[in-house]
Coordinates of C-alpha atoms in Angstrom, one line a residue:
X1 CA -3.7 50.6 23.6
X2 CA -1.9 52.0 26.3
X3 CA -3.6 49.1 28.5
X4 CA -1.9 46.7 26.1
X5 CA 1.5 48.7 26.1
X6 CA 1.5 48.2 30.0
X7 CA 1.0 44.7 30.1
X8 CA 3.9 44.3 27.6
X9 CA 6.3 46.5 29.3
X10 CA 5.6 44.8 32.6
X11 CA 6.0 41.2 31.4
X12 CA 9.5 42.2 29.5
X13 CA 10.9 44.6 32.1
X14 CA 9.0 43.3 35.3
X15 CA 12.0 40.7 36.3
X16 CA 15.9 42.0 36.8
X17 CA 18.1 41.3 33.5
X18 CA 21.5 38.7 33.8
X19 CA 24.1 41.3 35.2
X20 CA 26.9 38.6 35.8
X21 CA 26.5 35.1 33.7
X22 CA 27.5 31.7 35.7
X23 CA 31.4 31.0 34.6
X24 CA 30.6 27.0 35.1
X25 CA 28.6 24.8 32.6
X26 CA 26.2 22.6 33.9
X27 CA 26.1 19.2 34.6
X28 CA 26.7 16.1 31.9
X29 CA 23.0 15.0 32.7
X30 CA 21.7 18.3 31.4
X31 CA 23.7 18.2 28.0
X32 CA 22.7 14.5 27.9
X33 CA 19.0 15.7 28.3
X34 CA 19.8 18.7 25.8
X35 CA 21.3 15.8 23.2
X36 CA 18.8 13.7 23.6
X37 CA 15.9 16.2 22.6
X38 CA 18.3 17.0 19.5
X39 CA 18.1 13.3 17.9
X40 CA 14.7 12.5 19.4
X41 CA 13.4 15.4 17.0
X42 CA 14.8 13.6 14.2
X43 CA 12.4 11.2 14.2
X44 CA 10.5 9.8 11.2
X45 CA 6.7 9.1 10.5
X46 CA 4.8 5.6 11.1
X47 CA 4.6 3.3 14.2
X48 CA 8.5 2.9 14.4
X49 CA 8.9 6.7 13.9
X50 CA 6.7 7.9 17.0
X51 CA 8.7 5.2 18.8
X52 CA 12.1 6.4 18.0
X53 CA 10.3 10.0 19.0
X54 CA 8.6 9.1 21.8
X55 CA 11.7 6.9 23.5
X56 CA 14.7 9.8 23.0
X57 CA 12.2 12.3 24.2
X58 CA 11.0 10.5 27.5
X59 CA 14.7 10.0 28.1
X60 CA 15.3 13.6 27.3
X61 CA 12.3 15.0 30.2
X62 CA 14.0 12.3 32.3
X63 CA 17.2 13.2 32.3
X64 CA 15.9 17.0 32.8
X65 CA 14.1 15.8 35.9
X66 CA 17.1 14.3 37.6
X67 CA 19.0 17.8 36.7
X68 CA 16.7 19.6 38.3
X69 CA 16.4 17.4 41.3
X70 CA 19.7 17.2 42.0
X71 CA 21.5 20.7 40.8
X72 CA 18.9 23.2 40.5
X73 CA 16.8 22.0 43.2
X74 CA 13.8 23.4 41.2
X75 CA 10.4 21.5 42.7
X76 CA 8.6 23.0 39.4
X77 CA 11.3 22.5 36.9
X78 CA 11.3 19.1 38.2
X79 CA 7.4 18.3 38.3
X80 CA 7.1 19.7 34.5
X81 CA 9.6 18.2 32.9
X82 CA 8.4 14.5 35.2
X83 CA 4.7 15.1 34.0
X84 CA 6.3 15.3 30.4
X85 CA 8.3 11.9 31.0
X86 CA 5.1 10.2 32.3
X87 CA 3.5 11.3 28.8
X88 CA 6.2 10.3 26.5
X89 CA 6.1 6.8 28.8
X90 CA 2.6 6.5 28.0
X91 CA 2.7 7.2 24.6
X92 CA 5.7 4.9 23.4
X93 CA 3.2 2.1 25.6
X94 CA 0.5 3.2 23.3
X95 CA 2.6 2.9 20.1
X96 CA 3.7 -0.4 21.1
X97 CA 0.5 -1.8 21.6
X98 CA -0.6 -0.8 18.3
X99 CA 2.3 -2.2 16.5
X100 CA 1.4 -5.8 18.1
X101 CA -1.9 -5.5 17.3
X102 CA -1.3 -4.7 13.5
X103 CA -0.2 -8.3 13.3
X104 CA -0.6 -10.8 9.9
X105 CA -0.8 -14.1 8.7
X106 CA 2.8 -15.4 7.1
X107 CA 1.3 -14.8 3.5
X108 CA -0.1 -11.2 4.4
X109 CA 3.4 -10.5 6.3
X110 CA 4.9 -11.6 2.5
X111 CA 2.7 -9.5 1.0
X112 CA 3.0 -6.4 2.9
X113 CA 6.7 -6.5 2.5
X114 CA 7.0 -8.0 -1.0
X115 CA 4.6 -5.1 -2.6
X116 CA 2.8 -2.5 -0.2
X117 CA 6.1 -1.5 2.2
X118 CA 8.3 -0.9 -0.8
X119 CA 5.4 1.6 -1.7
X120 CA 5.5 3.5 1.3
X121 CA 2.3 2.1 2.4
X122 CA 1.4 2.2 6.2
X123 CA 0.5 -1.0 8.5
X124 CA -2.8 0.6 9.2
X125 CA -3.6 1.2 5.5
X126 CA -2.8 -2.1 5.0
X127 CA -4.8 -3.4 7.6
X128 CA -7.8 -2.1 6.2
X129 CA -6.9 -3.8 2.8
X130 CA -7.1 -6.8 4.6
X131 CA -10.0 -6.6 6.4
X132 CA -11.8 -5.9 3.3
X133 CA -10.6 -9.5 2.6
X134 CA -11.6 -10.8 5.8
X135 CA -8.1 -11.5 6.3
X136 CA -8.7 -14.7 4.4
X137 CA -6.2 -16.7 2.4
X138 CA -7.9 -18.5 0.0
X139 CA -6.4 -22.1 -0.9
X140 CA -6.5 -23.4 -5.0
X141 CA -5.4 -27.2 -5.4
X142 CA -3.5 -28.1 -8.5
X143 CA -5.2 -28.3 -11.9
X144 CA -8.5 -26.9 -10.5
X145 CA -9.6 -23.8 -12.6
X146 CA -10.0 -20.2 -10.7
X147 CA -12.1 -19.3 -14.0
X148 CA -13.4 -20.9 -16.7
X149 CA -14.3 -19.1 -19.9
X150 CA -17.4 -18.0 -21.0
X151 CA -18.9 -19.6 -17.6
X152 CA -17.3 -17.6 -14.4
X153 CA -18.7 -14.3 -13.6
X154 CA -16.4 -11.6 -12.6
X155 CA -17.5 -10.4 -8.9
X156 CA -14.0 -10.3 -7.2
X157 CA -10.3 -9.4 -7.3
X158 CA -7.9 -11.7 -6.5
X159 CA -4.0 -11.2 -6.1
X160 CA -1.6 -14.4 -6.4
X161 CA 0.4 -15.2 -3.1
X162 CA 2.0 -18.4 -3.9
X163 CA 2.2 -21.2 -6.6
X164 CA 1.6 -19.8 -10.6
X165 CA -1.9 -20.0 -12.9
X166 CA -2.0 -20.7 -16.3
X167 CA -4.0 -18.5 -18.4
X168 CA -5.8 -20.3 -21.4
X169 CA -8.0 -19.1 -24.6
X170 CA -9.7 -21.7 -26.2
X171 CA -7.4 -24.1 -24.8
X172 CA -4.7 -21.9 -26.0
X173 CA -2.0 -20.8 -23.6
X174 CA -1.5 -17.2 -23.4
X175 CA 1.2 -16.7 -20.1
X176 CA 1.5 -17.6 -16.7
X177 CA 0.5 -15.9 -13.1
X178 CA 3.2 -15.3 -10.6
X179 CA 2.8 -14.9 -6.4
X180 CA 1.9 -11.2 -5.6
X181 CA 0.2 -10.6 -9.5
X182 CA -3.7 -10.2 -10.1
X183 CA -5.0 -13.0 -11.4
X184 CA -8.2 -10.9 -12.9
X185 CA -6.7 -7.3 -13.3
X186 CA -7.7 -7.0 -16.7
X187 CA -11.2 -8.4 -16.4
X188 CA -11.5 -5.7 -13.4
X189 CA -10.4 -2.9 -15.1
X190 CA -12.8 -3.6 -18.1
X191 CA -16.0 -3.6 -16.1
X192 CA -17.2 -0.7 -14.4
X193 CA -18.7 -0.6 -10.9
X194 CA -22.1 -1.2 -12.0
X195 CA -21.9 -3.9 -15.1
X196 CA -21.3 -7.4 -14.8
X197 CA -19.2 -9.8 -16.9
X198 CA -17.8 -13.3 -17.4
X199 CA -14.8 -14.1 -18.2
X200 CA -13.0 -14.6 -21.5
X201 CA -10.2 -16.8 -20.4
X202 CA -9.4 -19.8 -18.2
X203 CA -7.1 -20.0 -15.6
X204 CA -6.0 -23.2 -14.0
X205 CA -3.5 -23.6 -11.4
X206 CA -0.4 -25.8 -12.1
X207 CA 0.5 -26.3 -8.7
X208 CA -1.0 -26.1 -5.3
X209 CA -1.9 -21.9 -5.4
X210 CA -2.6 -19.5 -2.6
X211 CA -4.4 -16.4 -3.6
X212 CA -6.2 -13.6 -1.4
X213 CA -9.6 -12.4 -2.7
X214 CA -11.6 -9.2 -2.2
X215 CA -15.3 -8.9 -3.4
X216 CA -16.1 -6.2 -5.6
X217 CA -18.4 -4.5 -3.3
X218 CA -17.0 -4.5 -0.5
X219 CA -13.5 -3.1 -2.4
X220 CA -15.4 -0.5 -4.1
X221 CA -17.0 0.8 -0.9
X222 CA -13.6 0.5 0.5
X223 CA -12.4 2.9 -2.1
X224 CA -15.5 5.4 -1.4
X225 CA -14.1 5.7 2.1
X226 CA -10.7 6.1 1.4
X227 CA -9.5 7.6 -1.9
X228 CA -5.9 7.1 -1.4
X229 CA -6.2 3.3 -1.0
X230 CA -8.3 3.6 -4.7
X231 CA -5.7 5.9 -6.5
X232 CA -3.2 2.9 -4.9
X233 CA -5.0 -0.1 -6.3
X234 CA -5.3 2.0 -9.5
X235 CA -1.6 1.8 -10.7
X236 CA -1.3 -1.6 -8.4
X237 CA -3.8 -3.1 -11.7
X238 CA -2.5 -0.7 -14.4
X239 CA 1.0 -2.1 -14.0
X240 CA -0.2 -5.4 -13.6
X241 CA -1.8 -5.2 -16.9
X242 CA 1.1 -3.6 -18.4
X243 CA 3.4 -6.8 -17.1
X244 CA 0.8 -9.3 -19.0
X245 CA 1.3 -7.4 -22.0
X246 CA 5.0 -7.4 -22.0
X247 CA 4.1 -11.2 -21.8
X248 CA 2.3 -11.4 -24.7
X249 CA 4.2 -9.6 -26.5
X250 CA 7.2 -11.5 -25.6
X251 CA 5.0 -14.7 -26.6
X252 CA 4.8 -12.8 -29.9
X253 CA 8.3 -12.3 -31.0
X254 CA 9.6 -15.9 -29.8
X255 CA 6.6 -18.0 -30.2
X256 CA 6.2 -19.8 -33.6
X257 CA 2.4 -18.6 -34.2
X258 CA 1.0 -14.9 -33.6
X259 CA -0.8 -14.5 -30.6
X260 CA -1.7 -11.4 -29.4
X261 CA -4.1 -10.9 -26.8
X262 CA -4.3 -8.2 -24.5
X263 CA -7.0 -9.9 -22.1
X264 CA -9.4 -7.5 -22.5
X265 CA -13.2 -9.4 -22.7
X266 CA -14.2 -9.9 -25.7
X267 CA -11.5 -9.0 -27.7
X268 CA -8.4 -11.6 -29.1
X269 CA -7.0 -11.9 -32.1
X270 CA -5.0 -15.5 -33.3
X271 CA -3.3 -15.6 -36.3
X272 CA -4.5 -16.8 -39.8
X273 CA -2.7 -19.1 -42.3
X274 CA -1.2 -16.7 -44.9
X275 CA 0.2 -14.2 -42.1
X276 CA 3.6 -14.5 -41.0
X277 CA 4.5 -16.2 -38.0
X278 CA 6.2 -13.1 -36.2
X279 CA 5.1 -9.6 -36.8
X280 CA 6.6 -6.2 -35.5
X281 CA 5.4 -5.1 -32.6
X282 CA 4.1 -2.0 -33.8
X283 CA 2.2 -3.4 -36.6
X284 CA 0.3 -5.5 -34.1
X285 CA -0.4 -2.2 -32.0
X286 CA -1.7 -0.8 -35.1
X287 CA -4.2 -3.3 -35.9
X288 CA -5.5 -3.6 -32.6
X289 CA -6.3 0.2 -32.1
X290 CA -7.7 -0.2 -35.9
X291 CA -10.3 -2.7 -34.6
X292 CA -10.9 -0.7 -31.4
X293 CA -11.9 2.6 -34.0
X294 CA -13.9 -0.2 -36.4
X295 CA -15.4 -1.3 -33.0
X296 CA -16.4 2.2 -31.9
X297 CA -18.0 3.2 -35.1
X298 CA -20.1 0.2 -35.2
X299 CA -21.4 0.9 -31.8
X300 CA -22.4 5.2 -32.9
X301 CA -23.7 3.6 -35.9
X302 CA -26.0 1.4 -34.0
X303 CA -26.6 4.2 -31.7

């Protein structure tokens, strides 16, 4: 203890205190250093962030290097705060070269910006979104069917970049597809990772359509990696689904005959003659989750 005391005492007391202050202030390249250091700190997250960091700092230990060259004539206040600069310099490079590299196709760029930025999402989480899609833009002439019902399996998801799908029961038309909307969020979200499925609905392009694609096993071992990346293509398809539902249920109140559909396979109702042509929105609600419950107990029953 008294060991430890010693070696306190010594390191505190060992060098002569300040007895007289200097009256002067330094130079204007010290307080630029000082200032400097001040806003670099400010810095944000993300490529552009470390940037803004990394640039302001480097300045900063530059700066501080010419002070000590040229006032305090310091050789180790000046190699320090040089071997700091050096860093900084290397590290903005390094930043830089990352940014470049993290570099799209137009329709990507469009995406990123249009949907994933205003999210907060990183380039390099995007990046890995795309390389699960092999960075492939996939091309959909007009008239030419994505799916057809009852025929087209469900293995992938597929997201809408340009042109706009129409979605068809029966021959029926149920709404359209806009750029930068799933074109199979509902069919994905009814399947879990293990079943298989076809779908229930056609969807045929009415003009020249550019959509991205990503296999469902390669995206589900995407989200086994990375969790945050599944939790964000969790409410990506929940509010997709939500949007086709305002849809139909728009189609509902201005259309002349009921249609209410809420995409989900195997389940669709159309109206019968001897209903009325518009009905409530929460009477429509309340006969679908009546034939979910009928649904239900027929499958315990057969259980």
């Amino acid at each position: 203890m008294g060991d430890n005391e010693s070696f306190w005492e010594s390191l505190i007391y060992a060098h002569p205190t300040c007895v007289a202050w200097k009256q002067e202030a330094e130079g204007s390249v010290y307080h630029l250093a000082s200032i400097l250091f001040v806003v670099g700190f400010m810095g944000g997250s993300g490529f552009f962030g470390l940037m803004y960091v990394f640039s302001l700092l480097g300045l900063g230990f530059l700066c501080s290097s010419v002070w000590a060259w040229l006032d305090v004539c310091a050789a180790d206040i000046f190699s320090w705060n040089f071997v700091l600069f050096v860093i900084c310099f290397i590290q903005f490079i390094y930043v830089t070269y990352q940014v470049r590299s993290v570099s799209f196709e137009k329709e990507f760029q469009e995406l990123y910006s249009s949907l994933f930025q205003p999210l907060g999402i990183s380039l390099t989480v995007f990046r890995k979104i795309v390389l699960c899609c092999d960075a492939e833009v996939v091309t959909l002439e007009k008239e030419h069917c994505y799916a057809m019902q009852g025929k087209t399996p469900i293995d992938k998801l597929s997201m809408l970049v340009s042109g706009r799908i129409r979605v068809t029961v029966d021959g029926e038309f149920l709404h359209y597809i806009f750029p930068f909307q799933f074109l199979d969020s509902p069919e994905w979200d009814s399947l879990r990772p293990t079943e298989e499925g076809i779908f229930q609905v056609t969807l045929t392009a009415e003009t020249d359509c550019r959509y991205v694609a990503w296999r469902r096993k390669k995206l589900y071992l995407l989200f086994a990696k990375h969790r945050f990346i599944s939790r964000l293509f969790s409410i990506l398809i929940g509010n997709d689904i939500a949007d086709k539902l305002y849809a139909l249920n728009d189609r509902v109140h201005v259309g002349k005959g009921l249609r209410y559909d809420i995409r989900l396979p195997n389940f669709y109702q159309v109206a019968v003659p001897g209903t009325p042509k518009v009905q409530p929105a929460e009477q429509l609600v309340s006969n679908s989750r009546q034939k979910f419950t009928n649904f239900g107990n027929c499958d315990s029953s057969k259980k």
